[in-house]
PDB file of C-alpha atoms in Angstrom:
ATOM      1  CA  UNK A   1     -60.507 -79.623 -10.186  1.00 76.00           C
ATOM      2  CA  UNK A   2     -57.992 -77.914  -7.897  1.00 73.00           C
ATOM      3  CA  UNK A   3     -55.814 -77.101 -10.900  1.00 90.00           C
ATOM      4  CA  UNK A   4     -58.756 -75.558 -12.765  1.00 93.00           C
ATOM      5  CA  UNK A   5     -59.577 -73.417  -9.728  1.00 95.00           C
ATOM      6  CA  UNK A   6     -55.971 -72.222  -9.640  1.00 97.00           C
ATOM      7  CA  UNK A   7     -56.137 -71.352 -13.339  1.00 97.00           C
ATOM      8  CA  UNK A   8     -59.403 -69.478 -12.883  1.00 97.00           C
ATOM      9  CA  UNK A   9     -58.192 -67.395  -9.938  1.00 97.00           C
ATOM     10  CA  UNK A  10     -54.878 -66.713 -11.664  1.00 98.00           C
ATOM     11  CA  UNK A  11     -56.760 -65.670 -14.808  1.00 98.00           C
ATOM     12  CA  UNK A  12     -58.987 -63.276 -12.859  1.00 98.00           C
ATOM     13  CA  UNK A  13     -55.908 -61.576 -11.424  1.00 98.00           C
ATOM     14  CA  UNK A  14     -54.303 -61.453 -14.876  1.00 98.00           C
ATOM     15  CA  UNK A  15     -57.454 -59.838 -16.247  1.00 98.00           C
ATOM     16  CA  UNK A  16     -57.262 -57.195 -13.547  1.00 98.00           C
ATOM     17  CA  UNK A  17     -53.684 -56.357 -14.480  1.00 97.00           C
ATOM     18  CA  UNK A  18     -54.682 -56.047 -18.132  1.00 98.00           C
ATOM     19  CA  UNK A  19     -57.374 -53.608 -16.982  1.00 98.00           C
ATOM     20  CA  UNK A  20     -54.707 -51.679 -15.080  1.00 97.00           C
ATOM     21  CA  UNK A  21     -52.539 -51.554 -18.206  1.00 96.00           C
ATOM     22  CA  UNK A  22     -55.413 -50.527 -20.470  1.00 97.00           C
ATOM     23  CA  UNK A  23     -56.461 -47.799 -18.037  1.00 97.00           C
ATOM     24  CA  UNK A  24     -52.903 -46.484 -17.867  1.00 95.00           C
ATOM     25  CA  UNK A  25     -52.906 -46.300 -21.651  1.00 97.00           C
ATOM     26  CA  UNK A  26     -56.193 -44.392 -21.686  1.00 97.00           C
ATOM     27  CA  UNK A  27     -55.120 -41.840 -19.075  1.00 96.00           C
ATOM     28  CA  UNK A  28     -52.225 -40.916 -21.337  1.00 96.00           C
ATOM     29  CA  UNK A  29     -53.933 -41.276 -24.730  1.00 95.00           C
ATOM     30  CA  UNK A  30     -56.676 -38.732 -23.904  1.00 96.00           C
ATOM     31  CA  UNK A  31     -54.111 -35.934 -24.175  1.00 94.00           C
ATOM     32  CA  UNK A  32     -53.431 -34.248 -27.500  1.00 90.00           C
ATOM     33  CA  UNK A  33     -50.340 -35.339 -29.370  1.00 90.00           C
ATOM     34  CA  UNK A  34     -49.228 -38.712 -30.737  1.00 92.00           C
ATOM     35  CA  UNK A  35     -46.400 -38.842 -28.198  1.00 95.00           C
ATOM     36  CA  UNK A  36     -48.935 -39.389 -25.428  1.00 94.00           C
ATOM     37  CA  UNK A  37     -50.331 -42.392 -27.284  1.00 94.00           C
ATOM     38  CA  UNK A  38     -46.816 -43.803 -27.567  1.00 94.00           C
ATOM     39  CA  UNK A  39     -46.218 -43.241 -23.847  1.00 95.00           C
ATOM     40  CA  UNK A  40     -49.564 -44.816 -23.015  1.00 94.00           C
ATOM     41  CA  UNK A  41     -48.880 -47.881 -25.151  1.00 95.00           C
ATOM     42  CA  UNK A  42     -45.598 -48.371 -23.311  1.00 93.00           C
ATOM     43  CA  UNK A  43     -47.319 -47.995 -19.927  1.00 93.00           C
ATOM     44  CA  UNK A  44     -49.841 -50.640 -20.977  1.00 95.00           C
ATOM     45  CA  UNK A  45     -46.959 -53.118 -20.994  1.00 93.00           C
ATOM     46  CA  UNK A  46     -46.696 -52.892 -17.208  1.00 93.00           C
ATOM     47  CA  UNK A  47     -49.759 -55.111 -17.022  1.00 94.00           C
ATOM     48  CA  UNK A  48     -48.318 -57.874 -19.206  1.00 93.00           C
ATOM     49  CA  UNK A  49     -44.880 -57.586 -17.614  1.00 93.00           C
ATOM     50  CA  UNK A  50     -46.432 -58.192 -14.178  1.00 94.00           C
ATOM     51  CA  UNK A  51     -48.404 -61.162 -15.501  1.00 96.00           C
ATOM     52  CA  UNK A  52     -45.273 -62.719 -16.998  1.00 94.00           C
ATOM     53  CA  UNK A  53     -43.191 -62.131 -13.880  1.00 92.00           C
ATOM     54  CA  UNK A  54     -45.725 -63.736 -11.548  1.00 94.00           C
ATOM     55  CA  UNK A  55     -46.780 -66.478 -13.937  1.00 94.00           C
ATOM     56  CA  UNK A  56     -50.475 -65.523 -14.024  1.00 97.00           C
ATOM     57  CA  UNK A  57     -52.712 -67.087 -16.661  1.00 97.00           C
ATOM     58  CA  UNK A  58     -53.506 -64.804 -19.596  1.00 98.00           C
ATOM     59  CA  UNK A  59     -55.380 -66.319 -22.542  1.00 97.00           C
ATOM     60  CA  UNK A  60     -53.340 -64.552 -25.206  1.00 96.00           C
ATOM     61  CA  UNK A  61     -50.130 -65.570 -23.457  1.00 95.00           C
ATOM     62  CA  UNK A  62     -51.121 -69.246 -23.141  1.00 96.00           C
ATOM     63  CA  UNK A  63     -53.067 -70.042 -26.317  1.00 96.00           C
ATOM     64  CA  UNK A  64     -49.910 -70.233 -28.440  1.00 93.00           C
ATOM     65  CA  UNK A  65     -48.766 -73.352 -26.581  1.00 94.00           C
ATOM     66  CA  UNK A  66     -51.631 -75.641 -27.613  1.00 94.00           C
ATOM     67  CA  UNK A  67     -49.255 -77.748 -29.721  1.00 90.00           C
ATOM     68  CA  UNK A  68     -47.132 -78.450 -26.636  1.00 91.00           C
ATOM     69  CA  UNK A  69     -50.019 -79.772 -24.558  1.00 91.00           C
ATOM     70  CA  UNK A  70     -52.663 -82.492 -24.490  1.00 92.00           C
ATOM     71  CA  UNK A  71     -56.241 -81.830 -25.759  1.00 92.00           C
ATOM     72  CA  UNK A  72     -57.494 -81.156 -22.204  1.00 93.00           C
ATOM     73  CA  UNK A  73     -55.383 -77.995 -22.325  1.00 95.00           C
ATOM     74  CA  UNK A  74     -58.280 -76.485 -24.308  1.00 96.00           C
ATOM     75  CA  UNK A  75     -60.418 -76.692 -21.166  1.00 95.00           C
ATOM     76  CA  UNK A  76     -57.758 -74.788 -19.262  1.00 96.00           C
ATOM     77  CA  UNK A  77     -57.726 -72.123 -21.980  1.00 97.00           C
ATOM     78  CA  UNK A  78     -61.502 -71.734 -21.835  1.00 97.00           C
ATOM     79  CA  UNK A  79     -61.402 -71.358 -18.059  1.00 97.00           C
ATOM     80  CA  UNK A  80     -58.539 -68.901 -18.466  1.00 98.00           C
ATOM     81  CA  UNK A  81     -60.434 -66.762 -20.972  1.00 98.00           C
ATOM     82  CA  UNK A  82     -63.532 -66.663 -18.771  1.00 97.00           C
ATOM     83  CA  UNK A  83     -61.399 -65.694 -15.777  1.00 98.00           C
ATOM     84  CA  UNK A  84     -59.589 -62.979 -17.768  1.00 98.00           C
ATOM     85  CA  UNK A  85     -62.857 -61.445 -18.951  1.00 98.00           C
ATOM     86  CA  UNK A  86     -64.301 -61.550 -15.448  1.00 98.00           C
ATOM     87  CA  UNK A  87     -61.188 -59.955 -13.952  1.00 98.00           C
ATOM     88  CA  UNK A  88     -61.152 -57.113 -16.481  1.00 98.00           C
ATOM     89  CA  UNK A  89     -64.887 -56.532 -16.110  1.00 97.00           C
ATOM     90  CA  UNK A  90     -64.750 -56.405 -12.322  1.00 97.00           C
ATOM     91  CA  UNK A  91     -61.858 -53.966 -12.066  1.00 98.00           C
ATOM     92  CA  UNK A  92     -63.041 -51.776 -14.952  1.00 98.00           C
ATOM     93  CA  UNK A  93     -66.533 -51.597 -13.427  1.00 97.00           C
ATOM     94  CA  UNK A  94     -65.055 -50.571 -10.071  1.00 97.00           C
ATOM     95  CA  UNK A  95     -62.744 -47.952 -11.585  1.00 97.00           C
ATOM     96  CA  UNK A  96     -65.640 -46.575 -13.620  1.00 97.00           C
ATOM     97  CA  UNK A  97     -67.256 -45.510 -10.343  1.00 96.00           C
ATOM     98  CA  UNK A  98     -64.321 -43.205  -9.568  1.00 96.00           C
ATOM     99  CA  UNK A  99     -63.177 -39.844 -10.928  1.00 96.00           C
ATOM    100  CA  UNK A 100     -60.265 -41.584 -12.651  1.00 94.00           C
ATOM    101  CA  UNK A 101     -62.561 -42.697 -15.465  1.00 97.00           C
ATOM    102  CA  UNK A 102     -63.693 -39.248 -16.541  1.00 96.00           C
ATOM    103  CA  UNK A 103     -65.742 -38.165 -19.559  1.00 97.00           C
ATOM    104  CA  UNK A 104     -62.620 -37.830 -21.709  1.00 96.00           C
ATOM    105  CA  UNK A 105     -61.722 -41.484 -21.147  1.00 97.00           C
ATOM    106  CA  UNK A 106     -65.301 -42.637 -21.661  1.00 97.00           C
ATOM    107  CA  UNK A 107     -65.614 -40.670 -24.908  1.00 97.00           C
ATOM    108  CA  UNK A 108     -62.276 -42.035 -26.137  1.00 97.00           C
ATOM    109  CA  UNK A 109     -63.455 -45.568 -25.414  1.00 97.00           C
ATOM    110  CA  UNK A 110     -66.749 -44.921 -27.215  1.00 97.00           C
ATOM    111  CA  UNK A 111     -64.791 -43.748 -30.252  1.00 96.00           C
ATOM    112  CA  UNK A 112     -62.498 -46.790 -30.096  1.00 96.00           C
ATOM    113  CA  UNK A 113     -65.418 -49.168 -29.713  1.00 96.00           C
ATOM    114  CA  UNK A 114     -67.314 -47.562 -32.595  1.00 96.00           C
ATOM    115  CA  UNK A 115     -64.299 -48.139 -34.843  1.00 95.00           C
ATOM    116  CA  UNK A 116     -64.023 -51.753 -33.699  1.00 96.00           C
ATOM    117  CA  UNK A 117     -67.727 -52.411 -34.260  1.00 94.00           C
ATOM    118  CA  UNK A 118     -67.455 -51.146 -37.834  1.00 95.00           C
ATOM    119  CA  UNK A 119     -64.724 -53.640 -38.704  1.00 96.00           C
ATOM    120  CA  UNK A 120     -65.681 -56.536 -40.956  1.00 96.00           C
ATOM    121  CA  UNK A 121     -65.451 -60.049 -39.542  1.00 95.00           C
ATOM    122  CA  UNK A 122     -62.297 -60.788 -41.513  1.00 96.00           C
ATOM    123  CA  UNK A 123     -60.691 -57.538 -40.340  1.00 97.00           C
ATOM    124  CA  UNK A 124     -61.329 -58.640 -36.765  1.00 97.00           C
ATOM    125  CA  UNK A 125     -59.701 -62.013 -37.453  1.00 97.00           C
ATOM    126  CA  UNK A 126     -56.668 -60.457 -39.155  1.00 97.00           C
ATOM    127  CA  UNK A 127     -56.100 -57.737 -36.554  1.00 98.00           C
ATOM    128  CA  UNK A 128     -56.589 -60.240 -33.731  1.00 98.00           C
ATOM    129  CA  UNK A 129     -54.144 -62.674 -35.326  1.00 97.00           C
ATOM    130  CA  UNK A 130     -51.523 -59.928 -35.563  1.00 97.00           C
ATOM    131  CA  UNK A 131     -52.053 -59.178 -31.881  1.00 97.00           C
ATOM    132  CA  UNK A 132     -51.718 -62.883 -31.080  1.00 97.00           C
ATOM    133  CA  UNK A 133     -48.316 -62.895 -32.747  1.00 96.00           C
ATOM    134  CA  UNK A 134     -47.210 -59.864 -30.743  1.00 96.00           C
ATOM    135  CA  UNK A 135     -48.254 -61.353 -27.402  1.00 96.00           C
ATOM    136  CA  UNK A 136     -46.590 -64.667 -28.228  1.00 95.00           C
ATOM    137  CA  UNK A 137     -43.433 -62.757 -29.136  1.00 93.00           C
ATOM    138  CA  UNK A 138     -43.570 -60.871 -25.836  1.00 94.00           C
ATOM    139  CA  UNK A 139     -44.060 -63.997 -23.708  1.00 93.00           C
ATOM    140  CA  UNK A 140     -41.704 -66.334 -25.556  1.00 91.00           C
ATOM    141  CA  UNK A 141     -39.093 -63.635 -26.091  1.00 89.00           C
ATOM    142  CA  UNK A 142     -39.091 -62.812 -22.389  1.00 90.00           C
ATOM    143  CA  UNK A 143     -38.742 -66.501 -21.602  1.00 88.00           C
ATOM    144  CA  UNK A 144     -35.852 -67.159 -23.972  1.00 86.00           C
ATOM    145  CA  UNK A 145     -33.809 -63.991 -23.537  1.00 85.00           C
ATOM    146  CA  UNK A 146     -30.909 -64.487 -21.141  1.00 84.00           C
ATOM    147  CA  UNK A 147     -30.413 -60.836 -20.251  1.00 85.00           C
ATOM    148  CA  UNK A 148     -32.577 -58.794 -17.886  1.00 85.00           C
ATOM    149  CA  UNK A 149     -32.773 -55.749 -20.150  1.00 85.00           C
ATOM    150  CA  UNK A 150     -33.657 -57.943 -23.119  1.00 86.00           C
ATOM    151  CA  UNK A 151     -36.483 -59.542 -21.144  1.00 88.00           C
ATOM    152  CA  UNK A 152     -37.920 -56.099 -20.476  1.00 88.00           C
ATOM    153  CA  UNK A 153     -37.662 -55.114 -24.142  1.00 89.00           C
ATOM    154  CA  UNK A 154     -39.444 -58.292 -25.239  1.00 86.00           C
ATOM    155  CA  UNK A 155     -42.207 -57.790 -22.672  1.00 88.00           C
ATOM    156  CA  UNK A 156     -42.887 -54.159 -23.591  1.00 93.00           C
ATOM    157  CA  UNK A 157     -42.111 -53.474 -27.255  1.00 93.00           C
ATOM    158  CA  UNK A 158     -44.585 -55.924 -28.863  1.00 93.00           C
ATOM    159  CA  UNK A 159     -47.271 -54.311 -26.706  1.00 94.00           C
ATOM    160  CA  UNK A 160     -46.362 -50.866 -28.014  1.00 95.00           C
ATOM    161  CA  UNK A 161     -46.536 -52.238 -31.554  1.00 94.00           C
ATOM    162  CA  UNK A 162     -49.921 -53.930 -31.227  1.00 95.00           C
ATOM    163  CA  UNK A 163     -51.537 -50.874 -29.636  1.00 96.00           C
ATOM    164  CA  UNK A 164     -50.145 -48.311 -32.075  1.00 95.00           C
ATOM    165  CA  UNK A 165     -51.112 -50.531 -35.021  1.00 95.00           C
ATOM    166  CA  UNK A 166     -54.628 -51.009 -33.685  1.00 95.00           C
ATOM    167  CA  UNK A 167     -54.475 -54.796 -33.376  1.00 97.00           C
ATOM    168  CA  UNK A 168     -57.279 -56.485 -31.422  1.00 97.00           C
ATOM    169  CA  UNK A 169     -56.635 -58.007 -27.986  1.00 97.00           C
ATOM    170  CA  UNK A 170     -59.717 -59.864 -26.775  1.00 97.00           C
ATOM    171  CA  UNK A 171     -58.996 -59.346 -23.068  1.00 97.00           C
ATOM    172  CA  UNK A 172     -57.916 -55.702 -23.232  1.00 97.00           C
ATOM    173  CA  UNK A 173     -60.946 -54.836 -25.348  1.00 98.00           C
ATOM    174  CA  UNK A 174     -63.228 -55.898 -22.511  1.00 97.00           C
ATOM    175  CA  UNK A 175     -61.899 -52.904 -20.570  1.00 98.00           C
ATOM    176  CA  UNK A 176     -62.635 -50.452 -23.393  1.00 98.00           C
ATOM    177  CA  UNK A 177     -66.128 -51.848 -23.961  1.00 98.00           C
ATOM    178  CA  UNK A 178     -66.865 -51.698 -20.228  1.00 97.00           C
ATOM    179  CA  UNK A 179     -65.872 -48.038 -20.041  1.00 98.00           C
ATOM    180  CA  UNK A 180     -67.867 -47.322 -23.217  1.00 97.00           C
ATOM    181  CA  UNK A 181     -70.882 -49.101 -21.746  1.00 96.00           C
ATOM    182  CA  UNK A 182     -71.641 -51.150 -24.850  1.00 93.00           C
ATOM    183  CA  UNK A 183     -72.812 -54.754 -24.806  1.00 91.00           C
ATOM    184  CA  UNK A 184     -74.971 -56.506 -27.401  1.00 92.00           C
ATOM    185  CA  UNK A 185     -75.089 -59.570 -29.632  1.00 92.00           C
ATOM    186  CA  UNK A 186     -72.615 -58.176 -32.131  1.00 93.00           C
ATOM    187  CA  UNK A 187     -70.153 -57.484 -29.304  1.00 94.00           C
ATOM    188  CA  UNK A 188     -70.336 -61.121 -28.217  1.00 95.00           C
ATOM    189  CA  UNK A 189     -69.770 -62.312 -31.792  1.00 95.00           C
ATOM    190  CA  UNK A 190     -66.803 -60.020 -32.282  1.00 96.00           C
ATOM    191  CA  UNK A 191     -65.251 -61.089 -29.017  1.00 97.00           C
ATOM    192  CA  UNK A 192     -65.479 -64.719 -30.134  1.00 97.00           C
ATOM    193  CA  UNK A 193     -63.768 -63.751 -33.401  1.00 97.00           C
ATOM    194  CA  UNK A 194     -61.083 -61.873 -31.457  1.00 98.00           C
ATOM    195  CA  UNK A 195     -60.426 -64.906 -29.256  1.00 97.00           C
ATOM    196  CA  UNK A 196     -60.139 -67.119 -32.338  1.00 97.00           C
ATOM    197  CA  UNK A 197     -57.914 -64.608 -34.129  1.00 97.00           C
ATOM    198  CA  UNK A 198     -55.601 -64.176 -31.135  1.00 98.00           C
ATOM    199  CA  UNK A 199     -55.249 -67.938 -30.982  1.00 97.00           C
ATOM    200  CA  UNK A 200     -54.595 -68.338 -34.709  1.00 96.00           C
ATOM    201  CA  UNK A 201     -51.863 -65.700 -34.653  1.00 96.00           C
ATOM    202  CA  UNK A 202     -50.096 -67.240 -31.676  1.00 96.00           C
ATOM    203  CA  UNK A 203     -50.319 -70.756 -33.112  1.00 95.00           C
ATOM    204  CA  UNK A 204     -49.097 -69.591 -36.511  1.00 93.00           C
ATOM    205  CA  UNK A 205     -46.016 -68.033 -34.963  1.00 92.00           C
ATOM    206  CA  UNK A 206     -45.379 -70.998 -32.665  1.00 92.00           C
ATOM    207  CA  UNK A 207     -45.916 -73.542 -35.458  1.00 90.00           C
ATOM    208  CA  UNK A 208     -43.633 -71.656 -37.840  1.00 90.00           C
ATOM    209  CA  UNK A 209     -40.923 -71.478 -35.211  1.00 87.00           C
ATOM    210  CA  UNK A 210     -41.162 -75.229 -34.590  1.00 86.00           C
ATOM    211  CA  UNK A 211     -40.911 -75.994 -38.316  1.00 89.00           C
ATOM    212  CA  UNK A 212     -37.828 -73.798 -38.643  1.00 90.00           C
ATOM    213  CA  UNK A 213     -36.225 -75.476 -35.613  1.00 85.00           C
ATOM    214  CA  UNK A 214     -36.812 -78.924 -37.184  1.00 85.00           C
ATOM    215  CA  UNK A 215     -35.308 -77.800 -40.465  1.00 87.00           C
ATOM    216  CA  UNK A 216     -32.244 -76.547 -38.621  1.00 81.00           C
ATOM    217  CA  UNK A 217     -31.737 -79.907 -36.883  1.00 69.00           C
TER     218      UNK A 217
END
């Protein structure tokens, strides 16, 4: 029970840092010019980099390691996801009460959310799986790289890629939906699909890597 409490609290903090990263992205992306979107996507990575450095629990960073753990690890992942969503929701709701989240950011989020809600279920799965691969690459690449600069590159560049490509990150999307003020049954369904897709992408990458390593041996 103590371990689950630790995971939950760690996940809440991780969710808050994802909200920080997503908000940083938005404050840049509202400006005209694609360069601002690129800058914002890079700034988003500060959230994940902090999570990795402090070892906080982020669902998309942990789900790829299911094959390395016992079945009870699934309980930890569920607690983690709930904590992440709560953390993002709390911080985004607080920030929404300030001048930082202005009409430009809210309108951008409404546009982003409208696009997401018009995706088919299989698009959500595919885009989420691609994001899962990117987050796994960021976490595992940071872990395996021996050089400080390389660790930074691995932590930031996959984030830039998944944002610019429009891949779906279940935790980050909570921030956008909170700012947009949208919540209904379809949102819940799509978030479940995003969580599944993120997991499938991470597991696919991790499983493929393990198969390759065995073939090398």
